[in-house]
Coordinates of C-alpha atoms and ligand atoms in Angstrom, one line a residue:
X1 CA 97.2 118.4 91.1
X2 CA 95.9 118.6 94.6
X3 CA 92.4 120.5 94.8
X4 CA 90.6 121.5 98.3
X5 CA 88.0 123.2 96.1
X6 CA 84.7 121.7 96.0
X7 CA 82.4 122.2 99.1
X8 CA 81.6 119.5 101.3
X9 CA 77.6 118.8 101.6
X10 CA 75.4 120.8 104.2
X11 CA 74.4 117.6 106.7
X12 CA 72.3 120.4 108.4
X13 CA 73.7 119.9 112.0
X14 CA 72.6 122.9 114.0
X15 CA 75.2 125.8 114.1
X16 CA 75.9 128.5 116.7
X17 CA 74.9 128.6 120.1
X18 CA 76.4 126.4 123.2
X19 CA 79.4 124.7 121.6
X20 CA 79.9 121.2 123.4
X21 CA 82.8 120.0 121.6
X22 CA 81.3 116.8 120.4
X23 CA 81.7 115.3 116.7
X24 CA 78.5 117.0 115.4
X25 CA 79.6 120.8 117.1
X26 CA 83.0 120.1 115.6
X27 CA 81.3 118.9 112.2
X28 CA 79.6 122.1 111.5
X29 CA 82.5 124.4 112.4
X30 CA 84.2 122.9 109.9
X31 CA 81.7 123.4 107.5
X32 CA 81.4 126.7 109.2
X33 CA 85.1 127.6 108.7
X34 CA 85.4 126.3 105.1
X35 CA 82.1 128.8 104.1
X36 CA 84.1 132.0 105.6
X37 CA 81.5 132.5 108.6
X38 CA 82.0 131.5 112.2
X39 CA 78.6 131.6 114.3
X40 CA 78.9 132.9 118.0
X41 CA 79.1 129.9 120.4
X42 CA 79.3 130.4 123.8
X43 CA 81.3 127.6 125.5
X44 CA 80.2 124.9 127.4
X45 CA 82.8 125.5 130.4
X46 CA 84.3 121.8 129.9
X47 CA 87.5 121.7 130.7
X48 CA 88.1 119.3 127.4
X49 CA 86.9 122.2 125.9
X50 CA 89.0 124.6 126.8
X51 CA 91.5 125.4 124.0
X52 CA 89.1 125.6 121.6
X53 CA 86.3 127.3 123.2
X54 CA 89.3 130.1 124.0
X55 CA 89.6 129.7 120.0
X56 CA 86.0 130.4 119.5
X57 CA 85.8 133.4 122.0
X58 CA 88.3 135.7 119.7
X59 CA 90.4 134.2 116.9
X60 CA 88.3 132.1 114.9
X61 CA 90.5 132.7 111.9
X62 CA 93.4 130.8 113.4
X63 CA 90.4 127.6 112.8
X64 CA 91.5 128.0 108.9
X65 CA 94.3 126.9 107.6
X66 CA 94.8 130.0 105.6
X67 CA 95.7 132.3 108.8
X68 CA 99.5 132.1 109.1
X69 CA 99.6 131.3 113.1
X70 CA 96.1 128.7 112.2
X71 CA 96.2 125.9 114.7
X72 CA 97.1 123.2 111.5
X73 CA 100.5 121.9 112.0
X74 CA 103.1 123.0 109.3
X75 CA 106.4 121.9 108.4
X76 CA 109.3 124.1 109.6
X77 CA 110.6 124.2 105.9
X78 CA 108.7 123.8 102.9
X79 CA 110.2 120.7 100.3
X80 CA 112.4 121.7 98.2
X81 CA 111.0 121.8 94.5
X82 CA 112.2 117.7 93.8
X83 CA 112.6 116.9 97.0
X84 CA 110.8 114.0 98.2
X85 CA 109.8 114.1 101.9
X86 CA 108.6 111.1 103.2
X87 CA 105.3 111.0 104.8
X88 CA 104.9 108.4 107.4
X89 CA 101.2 107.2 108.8
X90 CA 101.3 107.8 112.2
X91 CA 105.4 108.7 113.6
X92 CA 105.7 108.0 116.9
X93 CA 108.0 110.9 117.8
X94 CA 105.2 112.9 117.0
X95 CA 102.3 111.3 118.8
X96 CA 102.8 114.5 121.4
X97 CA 103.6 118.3 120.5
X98 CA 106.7 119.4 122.3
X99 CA 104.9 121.7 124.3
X100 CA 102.0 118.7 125.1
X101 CA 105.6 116.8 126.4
X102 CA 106.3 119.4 128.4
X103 CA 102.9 119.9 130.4
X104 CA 102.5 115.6 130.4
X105 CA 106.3 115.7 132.5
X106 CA 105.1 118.6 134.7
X107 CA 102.2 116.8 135.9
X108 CA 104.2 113.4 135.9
X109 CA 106.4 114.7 137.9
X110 CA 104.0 116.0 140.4
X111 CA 102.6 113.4 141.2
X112 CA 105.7 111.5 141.9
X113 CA 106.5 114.1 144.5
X114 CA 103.8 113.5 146.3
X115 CA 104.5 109.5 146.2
X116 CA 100.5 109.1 145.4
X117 CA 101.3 106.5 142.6
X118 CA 98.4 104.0 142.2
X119 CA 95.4 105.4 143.6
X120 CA 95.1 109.3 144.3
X121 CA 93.4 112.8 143.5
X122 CA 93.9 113.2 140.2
X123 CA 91.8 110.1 139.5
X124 CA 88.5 111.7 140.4
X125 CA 89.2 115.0 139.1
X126 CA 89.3 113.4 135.9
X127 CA 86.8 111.2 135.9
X128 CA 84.9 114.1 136.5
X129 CA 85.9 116.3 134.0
X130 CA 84.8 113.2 131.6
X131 CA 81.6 113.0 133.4
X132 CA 81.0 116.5 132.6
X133 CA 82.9 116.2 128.9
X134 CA 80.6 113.1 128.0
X135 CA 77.2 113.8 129.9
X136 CA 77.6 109.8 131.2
X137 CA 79.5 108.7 134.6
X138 CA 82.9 108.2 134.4
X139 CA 85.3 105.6 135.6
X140 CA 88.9 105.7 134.3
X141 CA 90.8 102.1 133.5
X142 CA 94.3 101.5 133.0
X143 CA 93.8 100.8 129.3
X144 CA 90.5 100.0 126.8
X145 CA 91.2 96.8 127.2
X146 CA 90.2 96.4 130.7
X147 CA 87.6 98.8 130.5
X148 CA 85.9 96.4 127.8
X149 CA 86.1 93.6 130.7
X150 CA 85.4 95.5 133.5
X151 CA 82.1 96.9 131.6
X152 CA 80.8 93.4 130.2
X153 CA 81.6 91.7 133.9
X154 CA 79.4 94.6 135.3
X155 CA 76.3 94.2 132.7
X156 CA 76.7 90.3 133.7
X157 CA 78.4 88.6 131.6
X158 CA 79.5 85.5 132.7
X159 CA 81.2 82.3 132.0
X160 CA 79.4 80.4 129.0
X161 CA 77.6 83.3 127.6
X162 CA 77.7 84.5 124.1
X163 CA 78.7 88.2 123.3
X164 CA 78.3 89.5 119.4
X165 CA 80.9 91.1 118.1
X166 CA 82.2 92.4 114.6
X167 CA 85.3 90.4 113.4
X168 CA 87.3 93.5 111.9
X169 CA 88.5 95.1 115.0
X170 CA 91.5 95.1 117.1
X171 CA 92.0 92.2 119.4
X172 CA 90.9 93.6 122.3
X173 CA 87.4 92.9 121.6
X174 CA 87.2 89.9 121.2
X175 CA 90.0 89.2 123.6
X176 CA 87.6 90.8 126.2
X177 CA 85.2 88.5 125.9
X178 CA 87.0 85.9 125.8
X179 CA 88.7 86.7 129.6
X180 CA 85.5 87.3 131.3
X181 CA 85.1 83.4 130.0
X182 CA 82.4 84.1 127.4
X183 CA 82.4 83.5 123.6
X184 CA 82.4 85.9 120.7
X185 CA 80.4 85.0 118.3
X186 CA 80.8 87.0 114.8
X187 CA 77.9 89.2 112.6
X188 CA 78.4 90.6 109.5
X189 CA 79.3 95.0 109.2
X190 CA 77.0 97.2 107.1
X191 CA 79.0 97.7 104.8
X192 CA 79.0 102.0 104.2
X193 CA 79.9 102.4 108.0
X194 CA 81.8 98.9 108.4
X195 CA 80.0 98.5 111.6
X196 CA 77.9 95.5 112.8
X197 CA 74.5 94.9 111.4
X198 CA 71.7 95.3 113.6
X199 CA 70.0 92.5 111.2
X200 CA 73.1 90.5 111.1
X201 CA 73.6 90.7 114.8
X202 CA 69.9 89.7 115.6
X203 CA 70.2 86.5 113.3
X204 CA 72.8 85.8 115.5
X205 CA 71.1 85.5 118.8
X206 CA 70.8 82.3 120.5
X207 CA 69.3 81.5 124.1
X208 CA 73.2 81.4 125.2
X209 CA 73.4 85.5 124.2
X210 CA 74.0 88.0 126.5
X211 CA 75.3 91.0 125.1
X212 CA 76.3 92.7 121.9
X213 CA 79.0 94.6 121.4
X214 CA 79.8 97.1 118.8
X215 CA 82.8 98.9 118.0
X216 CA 82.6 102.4 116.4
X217 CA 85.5 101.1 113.8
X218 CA 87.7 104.3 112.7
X219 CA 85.8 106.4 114.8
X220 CA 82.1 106.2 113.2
X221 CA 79.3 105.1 115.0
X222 CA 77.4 102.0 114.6
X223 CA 73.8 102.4 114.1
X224 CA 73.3 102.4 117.5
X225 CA 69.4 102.8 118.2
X226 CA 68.9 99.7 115.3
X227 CA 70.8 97.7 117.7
X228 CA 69.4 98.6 121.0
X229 CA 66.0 97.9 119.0
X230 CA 67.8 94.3 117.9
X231 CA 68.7 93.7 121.4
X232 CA 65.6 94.9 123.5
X233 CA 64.0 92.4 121.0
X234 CA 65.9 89.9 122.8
X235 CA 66.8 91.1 126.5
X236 CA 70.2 91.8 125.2
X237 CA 72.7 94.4 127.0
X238 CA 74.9 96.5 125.2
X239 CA 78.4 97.8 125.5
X240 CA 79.7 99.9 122.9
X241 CA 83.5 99.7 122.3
X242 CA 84.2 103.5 121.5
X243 CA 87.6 103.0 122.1
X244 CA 88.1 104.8 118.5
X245 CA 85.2 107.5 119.0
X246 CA 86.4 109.8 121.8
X247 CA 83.8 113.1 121.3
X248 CA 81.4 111.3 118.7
X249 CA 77.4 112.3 119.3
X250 CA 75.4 109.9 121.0
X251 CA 78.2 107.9 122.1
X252 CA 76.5 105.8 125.5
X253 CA 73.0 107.0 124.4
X254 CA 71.7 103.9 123.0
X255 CA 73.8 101.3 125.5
X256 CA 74.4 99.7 128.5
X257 CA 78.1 101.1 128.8
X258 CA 80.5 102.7 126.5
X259 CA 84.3 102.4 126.7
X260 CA 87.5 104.6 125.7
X261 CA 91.0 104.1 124.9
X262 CA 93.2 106.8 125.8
X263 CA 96.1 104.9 124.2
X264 CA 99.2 106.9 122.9
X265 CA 97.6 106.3 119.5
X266 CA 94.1 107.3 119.8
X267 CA 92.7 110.9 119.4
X268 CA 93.5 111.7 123.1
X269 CA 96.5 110.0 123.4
X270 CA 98.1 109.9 126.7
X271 CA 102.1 109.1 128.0
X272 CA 101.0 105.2 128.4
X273 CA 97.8 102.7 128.4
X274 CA 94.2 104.4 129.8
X275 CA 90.9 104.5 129.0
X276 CA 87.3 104.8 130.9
X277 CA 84.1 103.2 131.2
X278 CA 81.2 105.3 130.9
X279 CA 77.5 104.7 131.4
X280 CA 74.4 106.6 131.7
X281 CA 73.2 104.5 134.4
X282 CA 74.6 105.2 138.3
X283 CA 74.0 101.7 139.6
X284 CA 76.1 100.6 136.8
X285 CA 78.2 102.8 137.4
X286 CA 78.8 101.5 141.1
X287 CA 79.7 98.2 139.8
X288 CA 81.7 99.4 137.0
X289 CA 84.0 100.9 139.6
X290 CA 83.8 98.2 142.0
X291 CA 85.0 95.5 139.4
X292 CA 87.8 98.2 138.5
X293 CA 89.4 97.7 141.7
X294 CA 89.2 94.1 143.8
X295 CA 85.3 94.7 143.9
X296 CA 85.6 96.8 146.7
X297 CA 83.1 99.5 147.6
X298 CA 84.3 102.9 145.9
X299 CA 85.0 104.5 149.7
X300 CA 85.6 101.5 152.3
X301 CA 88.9 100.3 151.9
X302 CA 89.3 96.6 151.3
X303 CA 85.3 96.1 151.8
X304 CA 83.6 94.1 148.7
X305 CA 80.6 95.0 147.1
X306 CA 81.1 93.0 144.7
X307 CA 82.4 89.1 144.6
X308 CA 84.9 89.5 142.3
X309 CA 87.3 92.6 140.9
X310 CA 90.4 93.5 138.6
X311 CA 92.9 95.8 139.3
X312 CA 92.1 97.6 136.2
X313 CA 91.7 101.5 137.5
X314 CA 93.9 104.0 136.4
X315 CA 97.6 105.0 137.9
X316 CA 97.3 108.7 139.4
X317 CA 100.2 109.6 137.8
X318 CA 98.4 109.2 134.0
X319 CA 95.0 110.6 135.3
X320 CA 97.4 113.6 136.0
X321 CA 99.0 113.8 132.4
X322 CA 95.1 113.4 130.9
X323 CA 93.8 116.5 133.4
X324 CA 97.0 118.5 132.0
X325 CA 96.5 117.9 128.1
X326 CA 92.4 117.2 128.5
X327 CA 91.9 121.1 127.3
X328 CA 93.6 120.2 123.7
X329 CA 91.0 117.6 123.5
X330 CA 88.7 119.0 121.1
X331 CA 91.1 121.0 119.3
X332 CA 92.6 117.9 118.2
X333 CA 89.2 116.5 116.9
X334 CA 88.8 119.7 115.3
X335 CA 91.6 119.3 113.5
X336 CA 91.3 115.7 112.5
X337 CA 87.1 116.2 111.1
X338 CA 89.1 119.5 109.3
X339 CA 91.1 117.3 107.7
X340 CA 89.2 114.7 106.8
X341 CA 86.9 117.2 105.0
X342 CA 90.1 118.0 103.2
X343 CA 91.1 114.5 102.0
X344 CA 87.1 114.1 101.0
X345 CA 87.2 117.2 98.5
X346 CA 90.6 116.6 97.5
X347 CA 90.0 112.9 97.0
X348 CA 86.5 114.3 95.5
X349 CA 87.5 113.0 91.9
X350 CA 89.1 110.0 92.0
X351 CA 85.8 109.2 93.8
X352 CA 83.8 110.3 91.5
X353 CA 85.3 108.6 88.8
X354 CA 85.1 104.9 90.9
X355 CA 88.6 104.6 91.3
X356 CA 88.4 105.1 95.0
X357 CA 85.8 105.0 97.8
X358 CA 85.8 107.7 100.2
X359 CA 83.7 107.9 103.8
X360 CA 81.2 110.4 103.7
X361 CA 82.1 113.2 105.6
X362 CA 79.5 112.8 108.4
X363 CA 79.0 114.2 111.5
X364 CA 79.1 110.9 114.0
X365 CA 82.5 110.5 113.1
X366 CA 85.8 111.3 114.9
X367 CA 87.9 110.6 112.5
X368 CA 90.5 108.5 113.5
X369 CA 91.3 106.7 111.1
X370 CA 90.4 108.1 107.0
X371 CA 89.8 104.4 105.4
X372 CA 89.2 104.2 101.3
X373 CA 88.8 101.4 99.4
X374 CA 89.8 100.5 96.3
X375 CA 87.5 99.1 93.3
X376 CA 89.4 95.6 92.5
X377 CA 90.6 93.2 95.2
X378 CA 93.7 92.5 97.7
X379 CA 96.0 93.1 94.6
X380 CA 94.9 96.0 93.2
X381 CA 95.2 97.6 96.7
X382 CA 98.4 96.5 97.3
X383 CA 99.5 98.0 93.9
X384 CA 98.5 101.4 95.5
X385 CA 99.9 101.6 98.2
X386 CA 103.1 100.0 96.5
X387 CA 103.2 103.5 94.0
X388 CA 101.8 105.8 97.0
X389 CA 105.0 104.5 98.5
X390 CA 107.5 104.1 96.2
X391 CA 106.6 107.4 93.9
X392 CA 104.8 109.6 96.8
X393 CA 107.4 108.4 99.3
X394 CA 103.6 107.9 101.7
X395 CA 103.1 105.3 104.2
X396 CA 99.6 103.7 104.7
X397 CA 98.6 100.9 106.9
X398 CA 95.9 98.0 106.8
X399 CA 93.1 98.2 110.0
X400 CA 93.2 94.9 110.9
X401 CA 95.3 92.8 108.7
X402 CA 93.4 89.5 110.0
X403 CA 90.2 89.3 110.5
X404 CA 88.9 87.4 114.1
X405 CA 87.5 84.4 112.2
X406 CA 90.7 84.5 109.9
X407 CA 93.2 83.6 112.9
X408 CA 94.6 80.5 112.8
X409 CA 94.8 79.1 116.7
X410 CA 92.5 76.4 117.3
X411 CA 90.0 78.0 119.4
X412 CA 89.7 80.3 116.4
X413 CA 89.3 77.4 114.0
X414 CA 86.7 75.6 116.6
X415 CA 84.5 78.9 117.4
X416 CA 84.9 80.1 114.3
X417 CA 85.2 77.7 111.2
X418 CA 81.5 78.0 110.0
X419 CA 81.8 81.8 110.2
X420 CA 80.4 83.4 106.7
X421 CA 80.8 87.2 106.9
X422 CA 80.2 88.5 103.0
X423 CA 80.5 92.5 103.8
X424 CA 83.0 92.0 106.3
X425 CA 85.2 90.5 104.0
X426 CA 84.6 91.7 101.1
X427 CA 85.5 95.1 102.8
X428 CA 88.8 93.8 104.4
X429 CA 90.0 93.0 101.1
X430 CA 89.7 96.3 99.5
X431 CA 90.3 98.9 102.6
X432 CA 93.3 100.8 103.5
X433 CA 93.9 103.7 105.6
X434 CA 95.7 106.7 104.1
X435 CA 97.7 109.2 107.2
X436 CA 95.7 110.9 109.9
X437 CA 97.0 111.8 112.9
X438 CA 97.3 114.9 115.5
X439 CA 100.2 117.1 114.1
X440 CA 99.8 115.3 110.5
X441 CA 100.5 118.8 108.7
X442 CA 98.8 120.5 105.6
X443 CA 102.0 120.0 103.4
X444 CA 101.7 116.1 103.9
X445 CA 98.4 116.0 103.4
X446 CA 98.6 117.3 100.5
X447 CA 101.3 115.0 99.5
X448 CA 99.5 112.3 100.1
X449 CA 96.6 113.9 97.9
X450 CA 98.8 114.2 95.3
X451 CA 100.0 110.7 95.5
X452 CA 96.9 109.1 95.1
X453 CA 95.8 111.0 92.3
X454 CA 99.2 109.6 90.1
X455 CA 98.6 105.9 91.9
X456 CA 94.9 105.4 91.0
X457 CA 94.5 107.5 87.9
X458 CA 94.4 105.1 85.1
X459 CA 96.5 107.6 82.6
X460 CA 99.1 107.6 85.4
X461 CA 99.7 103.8 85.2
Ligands
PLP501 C1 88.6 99.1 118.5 C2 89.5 99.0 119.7 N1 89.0 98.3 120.8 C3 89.8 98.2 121.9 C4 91.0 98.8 122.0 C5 91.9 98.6 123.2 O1 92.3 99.7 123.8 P1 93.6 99.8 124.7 O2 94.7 99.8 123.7 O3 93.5 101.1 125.4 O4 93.6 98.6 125.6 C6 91.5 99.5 120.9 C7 92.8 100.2 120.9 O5 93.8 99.7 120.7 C8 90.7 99.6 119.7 O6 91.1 100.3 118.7

């Protein structure tokens, strides 16, 4: 049976005090709220804040599930005893609340009153309010994607160069490199955070390299400051793709430039493609935004400062939606590290026992995706997620089916054919990712719970 019981380990993050909203704040009030006492925190005054900090100021029960109005999504009707309710990984008719569709049409729609389509006031107000969110400057891109070119274009990467990059990520990243006319070359993941190697990246250098670029995969951080150390070593820059690690500690500490994704899918899903550029640096920060638009000067129209630009900014219209749900922000990660605490205690034995590997619940983490692994190979997975399907009725998905080396055009095959990555693939054949989404509710959590324990216990086979 499903069991939430044991406590999760004390990582010690400071508790109480000004509560910034960021992956470790949101860390310890869930360890906070699962030991029964909430710490005063004052708020922060961000406007990503904002739902949650009005949370913290009165009703901190409604942060634990057990408070009948708690901000954990429920089911309207609880199953039926027999009935099997599907549980799908991530439905798309539920990527928004109805009440987040609402406020996203509001602002939608006033903006296209005021005919201010492309470029217009919304953008700045909120790249500011990510500015003041993230503690780095803020430029807003019409996806991740073009945030990832934009930033390695403005740290100088250029034609011929070499960029290092993981090769279990989404397309984009290496895609990225490959349009500003560069070439990824692949280093091996550690293989607890499934992020690049600072070692492996380093063996990788060559007098072609020019940047590094990790990607917080699921939402954890690479160990960023041992790969600012690899690449000082070599006059390296770095941009981080945090396209998966909205809200995570540290994120654009340790590098050249960090990007988001506000994709419909990510933790701060929008009503179409966004994301952001942020760096630490303000002449960066200049060019970021020039190359975001034509490479023309930020407040002379049609004037380049730069020789060369995309038109990769963000549409008013969207930077309008983001301003109007941005309060729910860290709510939503809230609710996601809760979770993920949940599926780490109630996952707690089959751990245990080896018949599963869970992340550790850590606090540079934004959970968006909960990845476990299984203990034999591609077929052992697949005969999991086969009975969590069939018998628990629960979808789960594979984060990314092919790896970048694995692709079979034939620039893959010539950049790529010499490629040995043990961890890398060694993980990719024994990962999967189990449901975890914004409105995924208690009930199908525990569902899924249950379903694991009957798919991977051996007396259940
Ligand atoms: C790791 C990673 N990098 C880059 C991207 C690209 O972001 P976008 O979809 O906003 O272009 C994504 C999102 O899909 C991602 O998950």
């Amino acid at each position: 049976m499903t069991t939430v019981a044991q406590d999760l380990p004390d990582t010690g993050v400071p508790r109480g005090g000004v509560f910034t909203g960021d992956s470790q704040g949101l860390h310890g009030l869930v360890l906070d709220v699962r030991g029964g006492t909430v710490p005063a925190y004052t708020s922060s005054g961000c406007v990503a804040h904002g739902e949650l900090a009005g949370l913290l100021a009165g009703r901190t029960d409604r942060l634990d599930p057990s408070a009948p109005d708690s901000v954990f999504h429920r089911e309207e009707h609880e199953p039926l005893p027999g009935e099997r309710r599907p549980v799908p990984f991530l439905p798309k008719s539920r990527l928004l609340t109805p009440a987040e569709q609402r406020v996203a049409a509001e602002c939608f729609a006033r903006t296209l009153a005021t005919g201010e389509l492309t470029s217009g006031p919304a953008v700045a107000t909120f790249e500011a309010a990510l500015a003041d969110f993230t503690g780095l400057h803020a430029t807003a891109t019409s996806s991740g994607t073009d945030g990832l070119i934009v930033a390695l274009r403005s740290v100088g990467v250029e034609p011929g160069d070499e960029v290092i990059i993981p090769a279990n990520s989404f397309a984009a990243t290496e895609n990225a490199v490959l349009a500003c006319g560069a070439v990824p070359v692949l280093a091996d993941v550690e293989p607890e955070r499934h992020t690049l190697d600072p070692v492996s990246a380093g063996a990788a250098v060559t007098s072609r390299t020019r940047a590094v670029l990790p990607v917080h995969l699921y939402g954890r951080l690479a160990d960023m400051a041992a790969l600012r150390r690899t690449a000082d070593a070599h006059g390296l820059r770095v941009v981080e793709d945090a396209c998966q690690a909205i809200g995570v500690t540290g994120v654009g500490r340790h590098s050249d430039a960090a990007v988001l994704s506000f994709n419909p899918y990510k933790n701060f899903g929008l009503t179409g493609k966004a994301g952001a550029v942020l760096t630490g640096d303000g002449e960066l920060a200049e060019r970021v935004r020039a190359i975001a638009y034509h490479g023309f000067h930020p407040d002379t129209k049609n004037v380049k400062t730069e020789p060369w630009g995309l038109n990769s900014k963000i549409d008013n219209p969207i930077a309008s939606v983001a301003m109007g749900l941005l309060p729910g922000l860290t709510l939503k990660n809230y609710r996601r590290a809760f979770l993920a605490g949940r599926y780490v205690t109630g996952l707690a034995e089959l751990h245990a026992a080896g018949l599963l590997t869970l992340p550790s619940f850590t606090p540079d983490h934004a959970w968006h995706l909960f990845t476990v692994r299984v203990p034999g190979g591609p077929a052992e997975r697949e005969r999991i997620r086969a009975r969590v399907r069939e018998d628990g009725g629960v979808e789960t998905d594979i984060y990314y089916p092919v790896l970048t080396h694995r692709q079979r055009t034939p620039l893959h095959g010539r950049l790529f054919s010499r490629s040995r990555l043990p961890h890398t693939e060694q993980l990719h054949t024994t990962a999967f990712q189990i449901p975890l989404h914004n409105q995924l509710s208690l009930t199908e959590q525990n569902r899924v719970i249950e379903a694991l324990h009957a798919a991977v216990r051996p007396t259940a086979r």
